[in-house]
Coordinates of C-alpha atoms in Angstrom, one line a residue:
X17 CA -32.5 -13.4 44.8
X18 CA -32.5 -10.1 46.5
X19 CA -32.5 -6.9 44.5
X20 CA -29.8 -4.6 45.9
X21 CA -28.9 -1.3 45.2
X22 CA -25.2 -0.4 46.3
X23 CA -24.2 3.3 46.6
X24 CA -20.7 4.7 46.7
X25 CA -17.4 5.2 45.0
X26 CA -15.1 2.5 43.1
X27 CA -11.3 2.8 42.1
X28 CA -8.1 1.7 40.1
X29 CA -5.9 0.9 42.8
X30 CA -2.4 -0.2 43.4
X31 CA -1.5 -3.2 45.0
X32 CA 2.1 -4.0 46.7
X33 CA 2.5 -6.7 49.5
X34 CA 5.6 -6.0 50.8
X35 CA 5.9 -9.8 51.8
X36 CA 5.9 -10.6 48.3
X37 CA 6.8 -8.6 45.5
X38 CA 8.0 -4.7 44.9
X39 CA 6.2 -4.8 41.5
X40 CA 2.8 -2.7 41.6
X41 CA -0.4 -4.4 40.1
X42 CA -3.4 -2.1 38.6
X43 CA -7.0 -3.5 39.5
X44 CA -9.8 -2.0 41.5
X45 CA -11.7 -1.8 44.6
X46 CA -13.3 0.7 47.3
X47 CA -15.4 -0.6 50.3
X48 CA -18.7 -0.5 48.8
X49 CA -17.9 -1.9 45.4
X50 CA -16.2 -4.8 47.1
X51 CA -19.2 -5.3 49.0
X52 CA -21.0 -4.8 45.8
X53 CA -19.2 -7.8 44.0
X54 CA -19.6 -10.4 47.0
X55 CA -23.2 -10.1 47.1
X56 CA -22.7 -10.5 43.0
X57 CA -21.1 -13.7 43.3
X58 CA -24.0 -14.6 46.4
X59 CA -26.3 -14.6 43.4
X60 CA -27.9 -11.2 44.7
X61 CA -29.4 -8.7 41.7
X62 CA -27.0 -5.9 42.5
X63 CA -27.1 -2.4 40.7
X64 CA -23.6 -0.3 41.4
X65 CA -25.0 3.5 41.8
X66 CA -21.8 5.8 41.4
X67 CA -20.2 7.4 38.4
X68 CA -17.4 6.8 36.4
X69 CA -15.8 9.2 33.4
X70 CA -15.8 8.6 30.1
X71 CA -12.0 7.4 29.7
X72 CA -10.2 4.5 29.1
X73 CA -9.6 3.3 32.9
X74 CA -13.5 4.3 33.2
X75 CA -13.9 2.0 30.4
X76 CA -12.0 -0.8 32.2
X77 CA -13.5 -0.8 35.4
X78 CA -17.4 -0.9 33.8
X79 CA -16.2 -4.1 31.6
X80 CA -14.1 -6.0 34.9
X81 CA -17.3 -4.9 36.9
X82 CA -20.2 -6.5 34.4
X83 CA -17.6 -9.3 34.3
X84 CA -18.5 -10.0 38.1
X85 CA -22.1 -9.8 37.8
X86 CA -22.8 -6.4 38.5
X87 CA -25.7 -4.3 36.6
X88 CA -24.4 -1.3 35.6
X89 CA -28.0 0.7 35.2
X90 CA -27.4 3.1 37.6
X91 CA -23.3 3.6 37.0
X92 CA -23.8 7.3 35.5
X93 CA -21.0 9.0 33.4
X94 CA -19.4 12.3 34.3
X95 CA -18.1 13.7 31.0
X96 CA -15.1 14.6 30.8
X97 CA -14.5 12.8 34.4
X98 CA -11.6 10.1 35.4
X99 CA -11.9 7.4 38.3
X100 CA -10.5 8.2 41.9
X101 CA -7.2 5.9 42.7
X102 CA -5.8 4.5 45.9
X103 CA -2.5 2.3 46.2
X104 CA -2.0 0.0 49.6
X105 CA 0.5 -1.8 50.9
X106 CA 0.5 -4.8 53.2
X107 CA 3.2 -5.9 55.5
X108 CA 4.4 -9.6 56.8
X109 CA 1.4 -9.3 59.0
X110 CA -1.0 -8.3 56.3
X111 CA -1.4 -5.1 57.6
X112 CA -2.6 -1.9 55.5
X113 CA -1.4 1.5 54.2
X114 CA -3.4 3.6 51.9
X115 CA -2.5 6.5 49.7
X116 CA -5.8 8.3 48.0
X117 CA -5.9 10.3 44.9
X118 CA -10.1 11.0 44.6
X119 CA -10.1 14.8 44.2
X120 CA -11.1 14.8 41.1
X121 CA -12.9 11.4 41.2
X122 CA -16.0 11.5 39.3
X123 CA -18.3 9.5 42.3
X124 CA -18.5 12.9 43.7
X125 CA -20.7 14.3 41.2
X126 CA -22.6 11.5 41.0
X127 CA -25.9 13.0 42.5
X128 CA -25.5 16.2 40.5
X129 CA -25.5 14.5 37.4
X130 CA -28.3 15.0 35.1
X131 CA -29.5 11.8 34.8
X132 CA -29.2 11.3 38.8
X133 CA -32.5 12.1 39.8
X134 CA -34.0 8.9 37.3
X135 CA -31.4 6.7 38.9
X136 CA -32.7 7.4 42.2
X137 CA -36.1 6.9 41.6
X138 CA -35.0 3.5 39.7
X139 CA -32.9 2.7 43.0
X140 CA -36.0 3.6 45.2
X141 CA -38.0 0.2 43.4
X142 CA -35.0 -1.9 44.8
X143 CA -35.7 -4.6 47.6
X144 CA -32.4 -3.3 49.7
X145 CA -30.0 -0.3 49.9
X146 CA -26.2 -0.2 51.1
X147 CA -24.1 2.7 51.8
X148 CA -21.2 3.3 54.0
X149 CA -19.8 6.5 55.3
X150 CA -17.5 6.7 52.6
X151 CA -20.2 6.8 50.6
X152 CA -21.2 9.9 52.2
X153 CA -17.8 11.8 52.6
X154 CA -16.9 12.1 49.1
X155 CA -19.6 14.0 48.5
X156 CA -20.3 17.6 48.7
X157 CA -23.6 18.5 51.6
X158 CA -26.3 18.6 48.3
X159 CA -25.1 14.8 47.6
X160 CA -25.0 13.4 51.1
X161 CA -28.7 14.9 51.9
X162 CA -29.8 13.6 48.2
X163 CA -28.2 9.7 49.3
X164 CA -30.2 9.7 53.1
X165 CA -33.4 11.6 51.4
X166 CA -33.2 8.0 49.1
X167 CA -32.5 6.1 52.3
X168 CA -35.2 7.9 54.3
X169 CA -37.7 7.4 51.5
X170 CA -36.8 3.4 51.3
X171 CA -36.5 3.4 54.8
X172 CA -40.3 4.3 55.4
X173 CA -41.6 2.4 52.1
X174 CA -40.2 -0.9 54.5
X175 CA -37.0 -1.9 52.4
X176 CA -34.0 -2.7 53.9
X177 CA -31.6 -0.1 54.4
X178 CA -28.0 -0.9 55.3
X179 CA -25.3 1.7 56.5
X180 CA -21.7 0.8 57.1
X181 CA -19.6 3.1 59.5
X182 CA -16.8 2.9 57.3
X183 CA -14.3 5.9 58.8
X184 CA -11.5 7.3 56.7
X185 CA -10.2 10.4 58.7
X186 CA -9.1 11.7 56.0
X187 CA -12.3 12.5 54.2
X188 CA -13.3 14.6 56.8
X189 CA -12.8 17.8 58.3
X190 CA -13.1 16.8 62.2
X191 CA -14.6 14.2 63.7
X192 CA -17.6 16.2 64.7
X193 CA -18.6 16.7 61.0
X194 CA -18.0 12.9 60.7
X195 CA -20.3 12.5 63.5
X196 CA -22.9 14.9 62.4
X197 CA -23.3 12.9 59.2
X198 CA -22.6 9.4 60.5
X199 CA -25.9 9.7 63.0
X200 CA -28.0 11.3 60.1
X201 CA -27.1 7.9 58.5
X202 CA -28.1 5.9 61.8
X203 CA -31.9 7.3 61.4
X204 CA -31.8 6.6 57.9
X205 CA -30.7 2.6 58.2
X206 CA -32.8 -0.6 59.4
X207 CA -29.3 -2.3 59.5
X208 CA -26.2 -0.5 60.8
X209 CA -22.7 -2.2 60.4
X210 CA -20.5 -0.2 62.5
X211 CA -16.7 -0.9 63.3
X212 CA -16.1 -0.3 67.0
X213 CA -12.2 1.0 66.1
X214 CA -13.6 3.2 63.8
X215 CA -16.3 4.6 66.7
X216 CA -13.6 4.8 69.0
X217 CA -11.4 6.9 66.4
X218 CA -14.6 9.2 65.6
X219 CA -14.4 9.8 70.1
X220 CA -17.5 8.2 70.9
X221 CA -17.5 4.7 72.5
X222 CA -15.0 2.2 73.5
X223 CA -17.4 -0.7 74.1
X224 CA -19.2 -2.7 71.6
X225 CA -22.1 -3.2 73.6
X226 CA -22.5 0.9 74.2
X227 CA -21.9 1.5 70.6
X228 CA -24.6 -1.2 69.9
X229 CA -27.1 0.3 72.4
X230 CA -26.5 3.6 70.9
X231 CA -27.0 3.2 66.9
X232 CA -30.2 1.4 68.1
X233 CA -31.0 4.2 70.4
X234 CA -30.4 6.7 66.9
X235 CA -32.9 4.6 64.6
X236 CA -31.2 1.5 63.5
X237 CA -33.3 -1.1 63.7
X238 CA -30.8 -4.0 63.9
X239 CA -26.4 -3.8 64.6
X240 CA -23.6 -5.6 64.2
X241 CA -20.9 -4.3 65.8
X242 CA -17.5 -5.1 63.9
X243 CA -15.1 -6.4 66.3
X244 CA -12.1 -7.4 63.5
X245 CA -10.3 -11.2 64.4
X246 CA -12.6 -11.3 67.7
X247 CA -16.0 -11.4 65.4
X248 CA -18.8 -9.1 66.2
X249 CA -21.4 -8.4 68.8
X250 CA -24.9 -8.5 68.0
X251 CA -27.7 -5.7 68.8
X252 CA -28.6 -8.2 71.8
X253 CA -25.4 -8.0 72.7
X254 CA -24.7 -11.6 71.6
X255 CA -21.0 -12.3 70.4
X256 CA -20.4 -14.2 67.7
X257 CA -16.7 -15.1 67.3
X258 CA -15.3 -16.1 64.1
X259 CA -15.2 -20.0 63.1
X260 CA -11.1 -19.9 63.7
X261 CA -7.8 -18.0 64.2
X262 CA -6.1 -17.3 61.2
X263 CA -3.0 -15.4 60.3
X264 CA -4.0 -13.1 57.4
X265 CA -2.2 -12.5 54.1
X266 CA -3.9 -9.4 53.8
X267 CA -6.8 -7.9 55.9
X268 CA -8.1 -5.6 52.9
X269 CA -12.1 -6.1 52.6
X270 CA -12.9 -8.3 54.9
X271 CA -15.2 -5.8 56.7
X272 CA -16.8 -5.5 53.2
X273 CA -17.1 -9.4 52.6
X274 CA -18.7 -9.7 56.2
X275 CA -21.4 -6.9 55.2
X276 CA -22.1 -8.7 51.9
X277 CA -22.4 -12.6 53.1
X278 CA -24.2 -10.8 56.7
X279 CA -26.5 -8.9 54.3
X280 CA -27.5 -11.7 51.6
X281 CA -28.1 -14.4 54.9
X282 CA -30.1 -11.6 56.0
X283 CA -32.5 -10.3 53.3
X284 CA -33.2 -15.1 52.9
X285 CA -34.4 -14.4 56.4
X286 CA -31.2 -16.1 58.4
X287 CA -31.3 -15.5 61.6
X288 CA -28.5 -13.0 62.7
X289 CA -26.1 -14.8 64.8
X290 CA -26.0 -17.2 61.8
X291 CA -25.7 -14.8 59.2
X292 CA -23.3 -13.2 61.2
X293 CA -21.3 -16.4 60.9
X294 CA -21.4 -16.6 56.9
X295 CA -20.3 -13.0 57.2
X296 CA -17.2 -14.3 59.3
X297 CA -16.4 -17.6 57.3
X298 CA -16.7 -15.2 53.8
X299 CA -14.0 -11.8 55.8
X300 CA -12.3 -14.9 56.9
X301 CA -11.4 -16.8 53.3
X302 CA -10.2 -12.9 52.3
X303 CA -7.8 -12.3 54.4
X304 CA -6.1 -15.5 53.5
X305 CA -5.7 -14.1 49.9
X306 CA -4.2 -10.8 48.6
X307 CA -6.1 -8.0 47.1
X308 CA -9.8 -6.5 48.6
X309 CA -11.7 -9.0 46.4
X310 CA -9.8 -12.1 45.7
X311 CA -10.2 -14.3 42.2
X312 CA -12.8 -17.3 42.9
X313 CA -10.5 -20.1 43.6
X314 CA -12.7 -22.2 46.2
X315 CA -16.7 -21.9 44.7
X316 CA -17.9 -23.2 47.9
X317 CA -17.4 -19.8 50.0
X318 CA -20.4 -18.4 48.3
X319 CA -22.5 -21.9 48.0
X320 CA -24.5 -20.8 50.7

């Protein structure tokens, strides 16, 4: 069982699928935290590093989120603070739209907290850390330099550190801030998970194998270039297609369950093309369920 330290923000949000219903339903998600939640259900040792507030919906996302596994150790509390929230909506094509209220979410104060500097030395004794840009864009400079100082400092102790090029243009100013701060991330990562829609949206390449090339060439040590329904390409520039076709319900997360079933087939020593694999078959039961994290209905897609 690996012990993994997860960094970033999660949220209520609000789920339509136009396909099915017009009523709105309240649960929770956020790239990292649903990555956070596979790797529970793997059978990983996973800490959630973020911060929540000290309301009721704070409340309610700490009890659903021990419910799944996850240690909450390093989940601080800003007083006084509130969760961010998102609603989406999927199409007939299960297709996504977002709408974010984080402004005042209290994951952006997570590494100015006062009890932030004993969580990251508690995160540093972890076997692996995973972060994603988002991770990184909700928080101010002081916080982002803070997360890849942990990530530089895990880095060259040997662990495993993961880094997912998870782009919301939203969060940032331009993409060359976004860039600035996505290659810092790149030094900092042994394994780096980019999307290559989301490096062609940030203006850098339009080829996987470039993209792969050049996140090695920045300091990752090993990449798996995200390629959506046509799989991935490897750092070898190996393509691994996924097992099938399939017509999703609803593409939410399944980025987030490749990074978690790549990452645990990883740190059991899998080679990558196979892990790569698990990653697809895990993205691949996702999207034929609604919602970012879907109940357990099939136990065999995390058997192994």
């Amino acid at each position: 069982m690996a012990r993994i330290v997860i960094i970033g923000e999660g949220m209520l949000e609000l789920r339509r699928s136009m396909a099915a219903s017009s009523e709105w339903q309240l649960g929770y998600g956020g790239d990292t935290l649903n990555t956070a939640i596979h790797l529970a259900r793997l059978g990983d040792g996973v800490r959630y590093f973020t911060a929540l507030g000290d309301d009721a919906f704070s409340e309610d996302l700490r009890a659903q989120w021990q419910a799944e596994g996850i240690d909450l150790t390093l989940t601080l509390t800003a007083a006084g603070g509130t969760p961010g929230l998102y609603a989406i909506k999927t199409d007939g094509d299960g297709e996504r739209t977002f709408s974010y209220w984080r402004g005042e979410s209290a994951a952006r104060q997570m590494f100015a907290l006062p009890d932030a500097a004993a969580a990251a030395a508690t995160a540093a004794d972890a076997d692996m850390l995973a972060f994603s840009l988002i991770s990184l864009a909700i928080l101010p400079d002081a916080g982002r330099t803070a997360l890849l100082a942990l990530a530089a400092a895990m880095r060259q102790a040997g662990k495993c550190v993961a880094f997912d090029g998870n782009y919301r243009p939203r969060l940032w100013g331009d993409a060359a801030e976004v860039r600035l701060w996505r290659d810092r991330a790149i030094a900092c990562c042994t394994i780096g998970l980019p999307t290559l829609e989301d490096e062609i949206l940030m203006g850098d390449d339009a080829s996987a194998t470039r993209t792969a090339a050049r996140w090695r060439a920045g300091g990752a040590g090993e990449v798996v270039v995200k390629l959506g329904e046509e799989g991935c390409v490897l750092s070898d520039g190996t393509i691994v297609p996924p097992p099938a076709r399939l017509r999703p319900v609803d593409t939410s997360g399944a980025g987030d369950a490749f990074n978690a079933a790549y990452l645990h087939a990883r740190a059991l020593g899998v080679a990558p093309a196979s892990a790569a694999l698990a990653g697809h078959r895990l993205a691949g039961w996702v999207v034929m369920r609604s919602g970012a994290v879907p109940p357990i209905d099939d136990a065999q897609v995390y058997a192994g």
